[in-house]
XYZ file of C-alpha atoms in Angstrom:
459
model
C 112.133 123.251 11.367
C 114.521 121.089 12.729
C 118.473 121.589 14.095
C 121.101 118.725 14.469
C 121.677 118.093 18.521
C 123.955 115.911 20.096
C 122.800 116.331 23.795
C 123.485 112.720 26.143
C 121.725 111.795 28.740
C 122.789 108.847 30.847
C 120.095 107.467 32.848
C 121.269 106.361 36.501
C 120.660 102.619 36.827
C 117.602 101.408 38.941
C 117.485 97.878 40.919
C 120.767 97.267 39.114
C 119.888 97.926 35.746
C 122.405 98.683 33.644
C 122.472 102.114 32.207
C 120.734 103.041 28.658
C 122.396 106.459 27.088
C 119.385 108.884 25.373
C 120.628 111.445 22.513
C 118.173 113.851 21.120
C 119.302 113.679 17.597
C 117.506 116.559 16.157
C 116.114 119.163 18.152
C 112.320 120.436 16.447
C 110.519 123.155 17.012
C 107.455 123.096 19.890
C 109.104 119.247 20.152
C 107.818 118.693 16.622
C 109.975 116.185 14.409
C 112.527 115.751 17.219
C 114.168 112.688 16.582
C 116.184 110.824 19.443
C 117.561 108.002 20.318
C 118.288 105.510 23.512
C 120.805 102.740 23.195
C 119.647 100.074 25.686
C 122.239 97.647 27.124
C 123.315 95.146 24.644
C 123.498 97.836 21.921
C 119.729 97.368 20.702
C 119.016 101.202 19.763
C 115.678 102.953 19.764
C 115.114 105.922 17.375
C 111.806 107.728 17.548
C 110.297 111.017 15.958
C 107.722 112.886 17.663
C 104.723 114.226 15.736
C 101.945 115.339 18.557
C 99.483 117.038 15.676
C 99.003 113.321 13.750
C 96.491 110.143 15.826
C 98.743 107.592 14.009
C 101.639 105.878 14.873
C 104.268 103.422 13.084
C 106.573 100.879 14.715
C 109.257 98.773 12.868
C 112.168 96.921 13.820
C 114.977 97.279 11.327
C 117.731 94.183 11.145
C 121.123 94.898 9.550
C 120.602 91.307 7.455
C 119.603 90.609 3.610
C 119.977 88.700 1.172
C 123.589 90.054 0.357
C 124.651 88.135 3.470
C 123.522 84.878 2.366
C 125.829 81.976 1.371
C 125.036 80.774 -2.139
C 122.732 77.645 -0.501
C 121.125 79.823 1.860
C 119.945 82.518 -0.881
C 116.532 83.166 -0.393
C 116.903 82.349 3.894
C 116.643 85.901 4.584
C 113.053 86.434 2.965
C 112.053 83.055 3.850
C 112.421 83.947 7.745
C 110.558 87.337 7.009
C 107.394 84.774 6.309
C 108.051 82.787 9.492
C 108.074 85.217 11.811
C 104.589 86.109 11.356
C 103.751 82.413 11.670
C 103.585 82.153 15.627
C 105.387 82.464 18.942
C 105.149 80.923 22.279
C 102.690 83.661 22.982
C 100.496 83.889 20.001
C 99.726 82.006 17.168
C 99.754 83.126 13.508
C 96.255 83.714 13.888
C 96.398 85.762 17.360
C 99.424 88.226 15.217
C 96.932 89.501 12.734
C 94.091 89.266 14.167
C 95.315 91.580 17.265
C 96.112 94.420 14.446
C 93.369 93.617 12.773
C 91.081 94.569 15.710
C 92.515 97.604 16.102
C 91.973 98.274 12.426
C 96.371 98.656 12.041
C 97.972 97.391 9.222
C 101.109 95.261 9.883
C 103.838 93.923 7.322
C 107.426 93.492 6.287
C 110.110 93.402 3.237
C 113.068 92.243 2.735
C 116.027 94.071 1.223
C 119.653 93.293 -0.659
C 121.260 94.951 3.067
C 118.254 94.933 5.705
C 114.772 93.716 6.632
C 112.055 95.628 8.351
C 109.133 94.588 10.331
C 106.194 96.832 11.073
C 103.017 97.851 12.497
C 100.528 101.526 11.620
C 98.223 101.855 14.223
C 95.879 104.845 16.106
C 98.509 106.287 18.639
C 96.451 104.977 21.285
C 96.864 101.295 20.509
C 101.063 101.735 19.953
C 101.759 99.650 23.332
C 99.796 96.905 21.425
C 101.897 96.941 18.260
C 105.314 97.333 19.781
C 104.379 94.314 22.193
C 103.124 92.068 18.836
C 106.233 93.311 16.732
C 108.433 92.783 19.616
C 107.395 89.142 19.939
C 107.523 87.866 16.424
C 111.059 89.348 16.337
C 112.253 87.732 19.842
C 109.997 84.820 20.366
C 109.148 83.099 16.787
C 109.266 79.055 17.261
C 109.910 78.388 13.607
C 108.152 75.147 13.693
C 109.052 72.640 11.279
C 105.281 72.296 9.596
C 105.244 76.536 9.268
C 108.518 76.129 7.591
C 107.029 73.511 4.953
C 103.775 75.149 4.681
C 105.319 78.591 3.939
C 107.657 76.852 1.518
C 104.558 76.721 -0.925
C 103.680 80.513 -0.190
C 106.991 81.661 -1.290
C 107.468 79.182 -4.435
C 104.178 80.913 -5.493
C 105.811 84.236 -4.922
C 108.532 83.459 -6.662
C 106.001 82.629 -9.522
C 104.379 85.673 -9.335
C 107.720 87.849 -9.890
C 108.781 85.519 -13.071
C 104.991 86.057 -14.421
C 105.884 90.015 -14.143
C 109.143 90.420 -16.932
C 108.448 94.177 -16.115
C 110.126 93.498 -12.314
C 112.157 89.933 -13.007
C 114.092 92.245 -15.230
C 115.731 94.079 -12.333
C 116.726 90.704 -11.140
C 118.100 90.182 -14.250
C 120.038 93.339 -14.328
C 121.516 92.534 -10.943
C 123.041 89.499 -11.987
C 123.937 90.836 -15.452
C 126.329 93.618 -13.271
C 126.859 91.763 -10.430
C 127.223 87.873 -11.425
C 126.807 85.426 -8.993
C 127.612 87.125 -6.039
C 125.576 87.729 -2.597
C 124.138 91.397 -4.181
C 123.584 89.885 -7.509
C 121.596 86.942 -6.340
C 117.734 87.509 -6.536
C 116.697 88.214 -2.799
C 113.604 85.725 -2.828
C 115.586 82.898 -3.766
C 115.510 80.590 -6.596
C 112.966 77.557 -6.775
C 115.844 75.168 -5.764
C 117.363 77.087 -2.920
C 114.087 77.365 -1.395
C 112.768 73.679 -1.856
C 116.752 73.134 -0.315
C 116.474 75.069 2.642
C 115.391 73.175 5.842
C 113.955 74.513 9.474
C 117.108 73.656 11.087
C 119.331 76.030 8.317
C 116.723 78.930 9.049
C 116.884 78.680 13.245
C 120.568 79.182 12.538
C 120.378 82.063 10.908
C 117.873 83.543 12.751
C 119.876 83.540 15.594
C 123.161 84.570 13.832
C 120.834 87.620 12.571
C 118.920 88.806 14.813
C 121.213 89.751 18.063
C 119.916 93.070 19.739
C 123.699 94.461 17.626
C 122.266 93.791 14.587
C 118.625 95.191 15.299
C 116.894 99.087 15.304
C 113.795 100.074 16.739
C 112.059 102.611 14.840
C 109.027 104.677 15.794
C 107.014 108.091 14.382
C 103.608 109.931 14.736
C 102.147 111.029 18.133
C 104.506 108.540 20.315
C 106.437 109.092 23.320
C 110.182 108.642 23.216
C 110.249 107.344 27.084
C 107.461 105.324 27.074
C 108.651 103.674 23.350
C 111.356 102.893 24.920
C 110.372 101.847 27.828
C 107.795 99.447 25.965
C 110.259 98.006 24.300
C 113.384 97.164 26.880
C 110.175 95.417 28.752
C 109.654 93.571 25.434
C 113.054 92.270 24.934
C 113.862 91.322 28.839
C 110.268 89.039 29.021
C 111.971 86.982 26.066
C 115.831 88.048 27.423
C 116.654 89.267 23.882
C 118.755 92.057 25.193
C 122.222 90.416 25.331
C 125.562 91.127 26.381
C 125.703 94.877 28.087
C 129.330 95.203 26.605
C 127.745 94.029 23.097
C 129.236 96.115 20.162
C 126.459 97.011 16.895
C 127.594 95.776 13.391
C 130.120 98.101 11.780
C 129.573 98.685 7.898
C 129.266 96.592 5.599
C 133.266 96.462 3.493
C 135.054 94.130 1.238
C 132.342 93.858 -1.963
C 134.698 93.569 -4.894
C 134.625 96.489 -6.994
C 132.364 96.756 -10.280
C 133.905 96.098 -13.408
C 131.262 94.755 -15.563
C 131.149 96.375 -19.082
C 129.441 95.083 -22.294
C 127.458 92.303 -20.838
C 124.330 91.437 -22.699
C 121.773 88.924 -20.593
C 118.922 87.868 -22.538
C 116.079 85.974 -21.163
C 113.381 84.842 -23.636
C 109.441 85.030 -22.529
C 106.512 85.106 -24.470
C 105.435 88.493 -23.277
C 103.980 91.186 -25.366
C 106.761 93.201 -24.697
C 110.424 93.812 -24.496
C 111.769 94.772 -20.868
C 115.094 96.269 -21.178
C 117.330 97.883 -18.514
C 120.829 99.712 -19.981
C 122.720 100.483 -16.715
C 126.437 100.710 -15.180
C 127.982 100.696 -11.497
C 126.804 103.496 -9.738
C 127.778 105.013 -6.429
C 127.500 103.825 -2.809
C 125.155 105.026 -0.865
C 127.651 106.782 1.476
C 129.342 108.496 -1.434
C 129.380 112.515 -1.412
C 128.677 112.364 -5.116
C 124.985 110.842 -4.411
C 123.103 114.124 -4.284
C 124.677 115.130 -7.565
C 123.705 111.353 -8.881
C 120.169 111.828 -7.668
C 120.049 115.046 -9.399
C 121.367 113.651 -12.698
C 119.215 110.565 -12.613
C 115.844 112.593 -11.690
C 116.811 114.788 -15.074
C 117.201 112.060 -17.420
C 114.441 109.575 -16.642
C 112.627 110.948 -13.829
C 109.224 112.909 -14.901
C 107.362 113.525 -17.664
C 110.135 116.699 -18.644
C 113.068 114.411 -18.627
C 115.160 113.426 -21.436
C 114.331 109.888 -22.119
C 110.499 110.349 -21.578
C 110.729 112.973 -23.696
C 112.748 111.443 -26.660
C 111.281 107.525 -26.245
C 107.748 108.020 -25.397
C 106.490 111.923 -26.482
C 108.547 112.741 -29.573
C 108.441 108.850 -30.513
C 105.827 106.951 -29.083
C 107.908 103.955 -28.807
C 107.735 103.130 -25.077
C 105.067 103.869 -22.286
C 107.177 103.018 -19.490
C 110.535 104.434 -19.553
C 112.941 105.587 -16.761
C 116.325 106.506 -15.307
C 116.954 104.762 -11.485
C 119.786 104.658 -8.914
C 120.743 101.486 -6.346
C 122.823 102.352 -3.718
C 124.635 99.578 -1.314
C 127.256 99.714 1.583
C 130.371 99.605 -0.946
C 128.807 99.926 -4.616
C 126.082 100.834 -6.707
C 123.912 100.503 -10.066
C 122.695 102.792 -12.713
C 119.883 101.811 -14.464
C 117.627 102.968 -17.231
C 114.171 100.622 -18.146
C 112.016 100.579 -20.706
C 109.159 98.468 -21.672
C 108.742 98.654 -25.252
C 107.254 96.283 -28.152
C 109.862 93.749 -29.270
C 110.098 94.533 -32.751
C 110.793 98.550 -31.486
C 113.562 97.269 -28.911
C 116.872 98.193 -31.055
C 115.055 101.636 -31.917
C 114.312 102.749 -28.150
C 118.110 101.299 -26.657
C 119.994 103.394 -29.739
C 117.975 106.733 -28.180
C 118.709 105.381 -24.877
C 122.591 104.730 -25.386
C 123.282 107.975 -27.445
C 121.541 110.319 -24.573
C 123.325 108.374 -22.256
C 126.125 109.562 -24.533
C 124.958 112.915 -25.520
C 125.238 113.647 -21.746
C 127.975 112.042 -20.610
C 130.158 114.390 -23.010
C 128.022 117.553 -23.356
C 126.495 117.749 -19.366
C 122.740 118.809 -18.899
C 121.816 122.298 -19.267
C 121.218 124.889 -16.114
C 117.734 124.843 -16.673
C 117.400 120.752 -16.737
C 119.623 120.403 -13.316
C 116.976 123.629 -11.788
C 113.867 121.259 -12.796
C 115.053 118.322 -11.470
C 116.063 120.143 -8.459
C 112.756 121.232 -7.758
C 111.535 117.545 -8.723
C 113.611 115.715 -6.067
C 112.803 118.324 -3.399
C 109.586 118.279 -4.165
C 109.030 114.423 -4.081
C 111.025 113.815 -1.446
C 108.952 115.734 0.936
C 105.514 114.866 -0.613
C 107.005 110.920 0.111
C 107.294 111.865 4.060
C 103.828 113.043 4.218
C 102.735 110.207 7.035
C 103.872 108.095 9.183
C 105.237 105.093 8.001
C 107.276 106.992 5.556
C 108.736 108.688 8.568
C 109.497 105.447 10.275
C 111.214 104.158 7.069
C 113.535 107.264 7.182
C 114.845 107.408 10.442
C 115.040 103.412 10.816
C 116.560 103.025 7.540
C 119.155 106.002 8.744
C 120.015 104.621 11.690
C 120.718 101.116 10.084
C 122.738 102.500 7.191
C 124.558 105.975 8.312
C 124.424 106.008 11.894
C 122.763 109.634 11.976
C 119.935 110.809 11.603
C 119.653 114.269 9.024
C 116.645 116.401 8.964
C 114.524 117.157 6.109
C 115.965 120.953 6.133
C 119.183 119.570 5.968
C 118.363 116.978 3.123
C 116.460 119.710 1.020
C 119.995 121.901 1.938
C 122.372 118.970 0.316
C 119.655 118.932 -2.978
C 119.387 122.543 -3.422
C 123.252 122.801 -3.350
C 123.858 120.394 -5.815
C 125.433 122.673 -8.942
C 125.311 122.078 -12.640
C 128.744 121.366 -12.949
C 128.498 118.705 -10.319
C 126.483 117.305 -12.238
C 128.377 117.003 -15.048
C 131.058 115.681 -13.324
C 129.777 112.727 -11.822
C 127.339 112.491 -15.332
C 130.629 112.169 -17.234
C 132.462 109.577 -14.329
C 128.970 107.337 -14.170
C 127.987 107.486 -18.001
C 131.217 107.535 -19.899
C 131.199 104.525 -18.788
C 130.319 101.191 -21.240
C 127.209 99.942 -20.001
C 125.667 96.452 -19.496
C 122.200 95.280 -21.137
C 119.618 93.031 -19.406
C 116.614 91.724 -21.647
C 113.402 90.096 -21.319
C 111.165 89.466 -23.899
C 110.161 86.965 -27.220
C 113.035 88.413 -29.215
C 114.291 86.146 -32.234
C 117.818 84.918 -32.961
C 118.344 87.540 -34.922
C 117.492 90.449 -32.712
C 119.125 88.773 -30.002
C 122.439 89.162 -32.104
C 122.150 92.681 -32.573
C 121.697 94.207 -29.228
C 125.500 93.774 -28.706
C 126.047 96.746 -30.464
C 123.982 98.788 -28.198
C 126.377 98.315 -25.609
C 129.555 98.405 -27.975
């Protein structure tokens, strides 16, 4: 069990070092699952949680940049500099980064995001030093050569390949752009062919430094680690390549100023050969900082998420006309999306968005029931804790919190704001979020015809 703490300690300066201030964020029991944090000079902040029974240990470094701050001709830069970082510093080549995890039999990666990108490393506790000094250097000392930035150019037009050759994930892409236009959160976050081919090594370095100031950064590390010697590791880290910056250096405030979501009765259709139609009926959602989200989670988690849930029910048991289908929530800094997907076969696509739309309906004017908002309950609660069951999952919580709230919450306290969550809350923001006219994204080999029609499933 864990308690919130907000206990400071400001470590006297040695051999004129400036001063880094340590909070112990939440307080565990026997020191298990406390979470603190040390802001080093120059505002780069190091969040750890302590977990002596595990032998593992993850290490990521979080930057407050995605794709949503791109300019329209730098769409896709964000991702693109996720590849080059692994491809060498002035300390180790491409070769030397993987193969010094690899000997230690770690696993090391990264993703990029509409609002962040993370870097990391899972290794044996014993070999952490190693992965916070390799993750430390491709994030402060990365050369971006000119013939890296050609030859990834390749690896990345293939990815972007890959994604279109999957309609069952382009169509969230898709859906993006259906609700969002072009815009920086609507634009896809690898990039389009012709961005990518556009972009040039010079364009990258730019943003790369831009980007990646200590302000804009979080260090995140759980398992069996040491708070003082983490951060200790990593203030060594930064000063060899003098990454720290400015000591009167002020983080990134939130992200503000998105216009606000309007769309309604947009139909995007995207024709494929594919032996299926992809579908996604969805409106604006809720930011992530919204009070309402619990209440969203709740209501999305009953109507698409488990094998109980309305819309498996209806589509795929009592039907048979889908075997993917499901209710999902995206959450940014000022806005959000509501989405439900189904993959379903093309001639069966007006069928499965008319049972879609009227339980969209249905609940949006009659609520759930107690004993749907109970199960779901007991679904999110139980999910979310079964998804924090090692270590990189606790690295992505408490990095991902520090980059996007600016607190950390415990899982007590999270399984306190789920279990709280009332029926008629539900209801509330089910009748605000789905009473709403909703947008349609398709992919699939629908004829001329068909295509016409699916206007009225948003009418």
């Amino acid at each position: 069990m864990t308690s919130r703490s907000s206990t400071t300690t400001a470590r006297p300066s040695t051999r004129g070092r400036a001063v880094a201030r340590t909070q112990t964020l939440l307080k565990g029991r026997d020191g298990i699952g406390t979470v603190r944090r040390t802001t080093l000079p120059g505002g780069l902040r190091v969040v750890t949680e302590t977990l002596p029974s595990v032998r593992s240990a993850t290490f990521g470094i979080w930057a407050n940049v995605g794709s949503r701050d791109e300019t329209p001709t730098l769409n896709g830069a964000t991702h693109y500099l996720e590849h080059l970082l692994f491809k060498g510093t002035a300390k180790r080549s491409a070769l030397d980064i993987s193969a010094a995890i690899d000997a230690v039999g770690g696993e090391m990666n990264a993703f990029t995001a509409k609002e962040y990108t993370c870097y990391y490393a899972r290794v044996l506790d014993t070999d952490l030093p190693l992965a916070i000094d390799v993750v430390c250097d491709m994030l402060t000392g990365s050369t971006l050569e000119t013939e890296d930035v050609d030859a990834e150019r390749g690896v990345i037009l293939e990815e972007i390949a890959m994604t279109e050759d999957d309609p069952g994930d382009c169509v969230h892409d898709l859906f993006a752009h259906t609700m969002l236009g072009d815009t920086p959160l609507g634009r896809p976050v690898l990039g389009t062919v012709d961005t990518v081919n556009a972009l040039g090594r010079d364009q990258i370095a730019r943003f790369y430094k831009r980007h990646y100031d200590p302000t804009h950064l979080v260090v995140a590390a759980a398992g069996n680690v040491d708070h003082a010697k983490v951060v200790r590791q990593v203030r060594a880290a930064f000063d060899r390549a003098g990454a720290l910056g400015r000591e009167d250096a002020v983080p990134v405030g939130p992200r503000e100023g998105t216009r606000a979501l309007r769309t309604a009765g947009r139909v995007e259709v995207l024709g494929r050969k594919t032996e299926q139609a992809h579908v996604i009926l969805g409106m604006p959602g809720l930011a992530r900082t919204d009070d309402r989200r619990w209440a969203m989670s709740v209501l999305s988690t009953a109507l698409g998420g488990g094998m109980s849930s309305r819309l498996f029910q209806e589509v795929r048991e009592k039907r048979g006309l889908a075997y993917s289908v499901y209710a999902y929530t995206s959450s940014f800094a000022d806005c959000g999306l509501f989405g439900v997907y189904a993959g379903c076969r093309p001639a069966q696509v007006h069928d499965v968005l008319k049972i879609c739309r009227d339980e969209l309906d249905n609940v949006a004017q009659n609520g759930l029931s107690d004993d749907e908002v109970r199960r779901a309950i007991g679904q999110l609660a139980g999910s979310t804790v079964l998804g924090l069951e090692d270590t990189g999952a606790l690295m992505n919580r408490i990095g991902k919190s520090e980059l996007c709230w600016g607190e950390q919450i415990s899982v007590d306290d999270l399984l306190g704001n789920i279990a709280a969550v009332t029926p008629d809350e539900v209801r509330e923001v089910a009748r605000d979020i789905l009473g709403k006219r909703p947008s349609l994204s398709v992919i699939g080999p629908l004829k001329d015809k068909q295509t016409a029609r699916l206007h009225e499933s948003v009418v």
